[in-house]
Every structure is written in C-alpha cells, then in structure tokens.
Coordinates of C-alpha atoms in Angstrom, one line a residue:
Chain A
D49 CA 91.7 110.8 98.9
A50 CA 91.0 109.3 102.6
G51 CA 92.0 111.5 105.3
V52 CA 93.3 109.9 109.0
T53 CA 91.2 106.8 109.9
Q54 CA 90.5 106.0 113.5
S55 CA 89.1 103.0 115.0
P56 CA 86.8 102.2 117.1
T57 CA 85.0 105.5 117.3
H58 CA 83.4 104.7 120.5
L59 CA 84.4 102.3 123.3
I60 CA 83.6 101.5 126.9
K61 CA 86.1 99.8 129.1
T62 CA 86.5 99.0 133.0
R63 CA 89.1 100.2 135.2
G64 CA 92.2 98.1 135.1
Q65 CA 91.6 96.7 131.4
Q66 CA 93.9 97.5 128.6
V67 CA 92.9 99.2 125.3
T68 CA 94.4 99.5 121.8
L69 CA 93.2 102.0 119.3
R70 CA 94.1 102.3 115.9
C71 CA 95.1 105.1 113.4
S72 CA 95.9 105.0 109.6
P73 CA 97.4 108.4 108.4
K74 CA 96.3 110.4 105.5
S75 CA 98.0 109.2 102.4
G76 CA 101.4 110.0 101.6
H77 CA 101.9 111.1 105.3
D78 CA 104.7 109.3 107.3
T79 CA 104.3 110.7 110.7
V80 CA 101.7 109.9 113.2
S81 CA 100.9 112.2 116.6
W82 CA 98.3 111.0 119.0
Y83 CA 96.8 113.5 121.7
Q84 CA 94.3 113.2 124.5
Q85 CA 91.6 115.6 124.7
A86 CA 89.7 115.7 128.1
L87 CA 86.1 117.1 128.1
G88 CA 86.5 120.9 128.0
Q89 CA 90.1 121.0 127.2
G90 CA 92.7 121.1 124.4
P91 CA 94.4 118.4 123.1
Q92 CA 97.4 117.3 125.1
F93 CA 100.6 115.7 123.3
I94 CA 101.1 111.8 123.9
F95 CA 103.6 110.8 121.4
Q96 CA 104.7 111.1 118.1
Y97 CA 106.1 108.1 115.7
Y98 CA 108.1 108.3 113.0
E99 CA 110.1 105.4 110.9
E100 CA 108.4 103.0 113.3
E101 CA 110.2 104.7 116.4
E102 CA 108.9 107.0 119.1
R103 CA 110.4 110.4 118.3
Q104 CA 108.9 112.7 120.9
R105 CA 106.7 112.1 124.1
G106 CA 104.6 114.1 126.3
N107 CA 104.1 114.1 129.8
F108 CA 102.3 110.6 130.0
P109 CA 103.0 107.5 132.1
D110 CA 104.3 104.5 130.7
R111 CA 101.2 102.9 130.6
F112 CA 100.6 104.7 127.5
S113 CA 102.6 103.1 124.5
G114 CA 102.4 103.0 120.8
H115 CA 103.5 101.3 118.1
Q116 CA 103.8 102.2 114.2
F117 CA 103.9 99.7 111.4
P118 CA 105.6 99.8 108.0
N119 CA 102.7 101.0 106.4
Y120 CA 102.8 104.3 108.7
S121 CA 99.4 103.1 110.6
S122 CA 99.7 103.3 114.2
E123 CA 98.4 102.1 117.4
L124 CA 98.1 103.6 120.9
N125 CA 97.8 101.1 123.7
V126 CA 96.9 102.0 127.1
N127 CA 97.3 99.7 130.3
A128 CA 95.8 99.5 133.6
L129 CA 92.9 102.0 132.8
L130 CA 92.0 104.9 135.2
L131 CA 88.8 106.7 135.4
G132 CA 90.9 109.7 134.1
D133 CA 91.9 108.2 131.2
S134 CA 88.3 108.7 129.8
A135 CA 88.8 111.2 126.8
L136 CA 88.5 111.9 123.0
Y137 CA 92.0 110.2 121.5
L138 CA 93.1 112.2 118.3
C139 CA 95.7 110.9 115.8
A140 CA 96.8 113.2 113.6
S141 CA 99.2 112.5 110.5
S142 CA 101.9 114.8 108.7
L143 CA 104.6 115.1 106.4
K144 CA 107.6 117.1 107.2
N145 CA 106.3 120.4 108.0
S146 CA 103.2 120.5 106.0
G147 CA 101.1 120.9 109.0
Y148 CA 98.9 118.0 110.8
T149 CA 95.7 116.2 109.5
F150 CA 93.5 115.0 112.5
G151 CA 91.1 112.4 112.3
S152 CA 87.7 112.3 114.2
G153 CA 88.9 110.6 117.3
T154 CA 88.0 107.8 119.5
R155 CA 85.8 108.3 122.2
L156 CA 86.9 106.3 125.2
T157 CA 84.9 105.8 128.3
V158 CA 86.4 104.0 131.4
V159 CA 83.8 103.0 134.0
Chain B
A8 CA 108.0 126.9 129.1
Q9 CA 105.9 126.5 126.1
S10 CA 102.0 127.6 126.7
V11 CA 99.3 129.0 125.1
T12 CA 96.7 131.1 126.5
Q13 CA 93.2 131.6 125.0
P14 CA 91.8 134.1 127.6
D15 CA 88.1 133.9 126.2
I16 CA 86.5 130.6 127.4
H17 CA 83.1 131.3 126.0
I18 CA 82.0 134.2 123.3
T19 CA 78.5 134.7 122.0
V20 CA 77.9 136.9 118.7
S21 CA 75.0 137.5 116.6
E22 CA 75.0 136.3 113.1
G23 CA 76.5 139.2 110.9
A24 CA 78.7 140.6 113.2
S25 CA 82.5 140.6 113.4
L26 CA 84.4 137.9 115.4
E27 CA 87.8 138.2 117.0
L28 CA 89.1 135.5 119.0
R29 CA 92.3 136.2 121.3
C30 CA 95.7 134.0 121.4
N31 CA 98.4 134.7 123.3
Y32 CA 101.7 132.3 123.7
S33 CA 104.8 131.8 125.4
Y34 CA 107.7 130.1 123.4
G35 CA 111.4 130.2 123.4
A36 CA 111.5 131.2 119.6
T37 CA 109.1 132.5 117.1
P38 CA 107.0 129.1 116.6
Y39 CA 104.6 128.1 114.0
L40 CA 101.1 129.1 114.6
F41 CA 97.8 127.5 114.0
W42 CA 94.0 127.6 114.5
Y43 CA 91.9 124.7 114.4
V44 CA 88.1 124.5 114.7
Q45 CA 86.0 121.5 116.2
S46 CA 82.6 120.7 116.0
P47 CA 81.0 118.5 118.9
G48 CA 82.2 115.2 118.8
Q49 CA 84.6 115.9 115.9
G50 CA 88.2 115.8 115.2
L51 CA 89.9 119.3 114.6
Q52 CA 89.9 121.0 111.0
L53 CA 92.9 123.5 110.4
L54 CA 91.6 126.9 109.5
L55 CA 95.0 128.6 109.0
K56 CA 98.6 128.3 109.8
Y57 CA 101.5 130.8 110.1
F58 CA 104.8 129.5 109.0
S59 CA 106.8 133.0 107.8
G60 CA 106.3 135.9 105.5
D61 CA 103.2 138.1 105.6
T62 CA 101.9 138.2 109.3
L63 CA 98.0 138.5 108.0
V64 CA 97.0 135.1 107.1
Q65 CA 94.1 133.9 105.1
G66 CA 92.4 130.7 106.0
I67 CA 89.4 128.8 105.1
K68 CA 85.8 130.0 105.7
G69 CA 86.6 133.4 105.5
F70 CA 89.0 133.4 108.7
E71 CA 92.0 135.4 109.1
A72 CA 94.6 135.8 111.6
E73 CA 97.2 138.3 112.2
F74 CA 100.6 137.3 114.0
K75 CA 102.2 140.3 116.2
R76 CA 105.5 139.4 117.4
S77 CA 105.8 142.1 119.9
Q78 CA 102.6 141.0 121.6
S79 CA 103.0 137.2 121.1
S80 CA 99.7 137.2 119.7
F81 CA 97.9 135.4 116.8
N82 CA 94.3 136.3 117.0
L83 CA 91.7 134.9 114.5
R84 CA 89.3 137.1 113.0
K85 CA 86.0 137.2 110.9
P86 CA 84.4 140.0 109.5
S87 CA 80.6 138.5 109.3
V88 CA 79.8 135.3 111.3
H89 CA 77.5 132.7 110.1
W90 CA 75.4 130.4 112.2
S91 CA 77.4 127.6 110.9
D92 CA 80.6 129.2 112.6
A93 CA 79.3 128.1 116.0
A94 CA 82.2 125.6 117.4
E95 CA 85.0 125.3 119.4
Y96 CA 88.1 127.3 118.3
F97 CA 91.8 126.1 119.3
C98 CA 95.0 128.0 119.0
A99 CA 98.1 125.8 118.8
V100 CA 101.7 126.4 118.4
G101 CA 104.8 124.2 117.4
A102 CA 108.4 124.1 116.8
R103 CA 110.1 125.4 113.7
G104 CA 111.8 122.9 111.8
S105 CA 112.0 120.6 108.6
T106 CA 109.5 118.2 110.3
L107 CA 106.4 119.4 112.5
G108 CA 106.8 118.1 116.1
R109 CA 104.4 118.3 118.7
L110 CA 101.6 120.9 119.1
Y111 CA 100.8 123.0 122.4
F112 CA 97.1 123.8 122.2
G113 CA 95.2 126.3 124.3
R114 CA 92.0 125.2 126.1
G115 CA 89.9 126.4 123.5
T116 CA 87.0 129.3 122.9
Q117 CA 83.6 128.2 122.5
L118 CA 81.7 130.3 120.2
T119 CA 78.1 130.4 119.8
V120 CA 76.2 132.4 117.4
W121 CA 72.8 134.0 117.8
P122 CA 70.4 134.0 114.7

C-alpha cells in the first residue's frame, strides 16, 4: 500500500518564478494538508483541502495557493518566489481523525 | 494562542542510556497530541499519538509518552536508546474533532547518539 507520494523530490527555481508541487495521498485518505519546513524549524501549516475545497489556512500570503482534484490528489502553487520560500514542503493526508501520513517532501531551493 | 515548546534543541546520549524529550503546549482545551520523528532529508514518521484514555501511550520503536494535563506536557521517553534513534523529534498538537485539522509543531529536538 503506497503511502503519500510527492513530486518532484527536489527543484531549483529563480526568484520571481512560479512553482507547482504535487501530492498523491495515501490510499483511502480524502484530506490533504500542506506544510512548509524551513531549515532547522518545525513544519508550519499552509492549508488543508477536503472535498476539493480549502478548509483551513495558515498564516501564508496569497502567493500560496492550492487545489484538490476529484481523486483527492493535490497541488501546491507558489507564485513570485522569494528566497525565503526555500524550504522542504511536506504533504500529509488523513481520513477523519485517523492521524496524518506524511510524504517525504519536496525540497525547493530559490536562487 | 496555540503553541508547542520543545525546550531542548539538541540532546546527546550514549547508546543504551535512557532518553526523555520534553514537550509543553499551550492550547485552549486538551488537544490531540503527537510525536513524530524525522531522519535527514525525509518526511515525518508518526511515533505515537494521544487522543484519549490511558495517559501513558505506547508507540513504535519502543517509545512511550505520558500526557500530564496539569503540566500541559507530553514528554517522550525510551528506556534504552539505539544508534538508529539518532534523528530529529517533533512534538505536535491539534484540535479535537471528528476530522483532523492543522497541527502545531514544536521546533524540534535533535538527538545524537554516541556509540
């Protein structure tokens, strides 16, 4: 049974560019959450999607947007990249209050 | 405001020694409580969670944690550490409910194990 799959694993972007990160949830999970983890810090909640709607949002600017598809997979989009957006982006899936399963993350470097 | 404090940024122990990682939280009501472990460049793996019931929770890899409501703490323990336990450990809290919402994480405790 595959867990949470994220792609790509690494990427490098230039300031001002846009990036899309992808996440396939664990089989049977219907809720997807995104977290940003800066170096040396704990993960910070970006937003959560359920039934293709954004259900909760953390303290992130509108440059961060997302989408959930009918098959529960999700995308995270970041526009106008800043150097400070360099981080590990983690996707987590869940079903009701069963607990989160995290993916291995996408390492984004903005230069 | 919700917050999680892990007061120890870095802990070093010898292999075979006991371990306790501290976690204190600030939350409006008793939350769900979690401990995760992260190896370098990897995602988070759930060690254990507390939702309700017995306040001493057993997890994977021989870890346990005790919820103390009066101290707003959820400390992680292991009686005998193995070299493979070296990693970063995160405590997290989330709101109670029929669905799991956002989690608030501490900044983590880096564990080094000496042979």
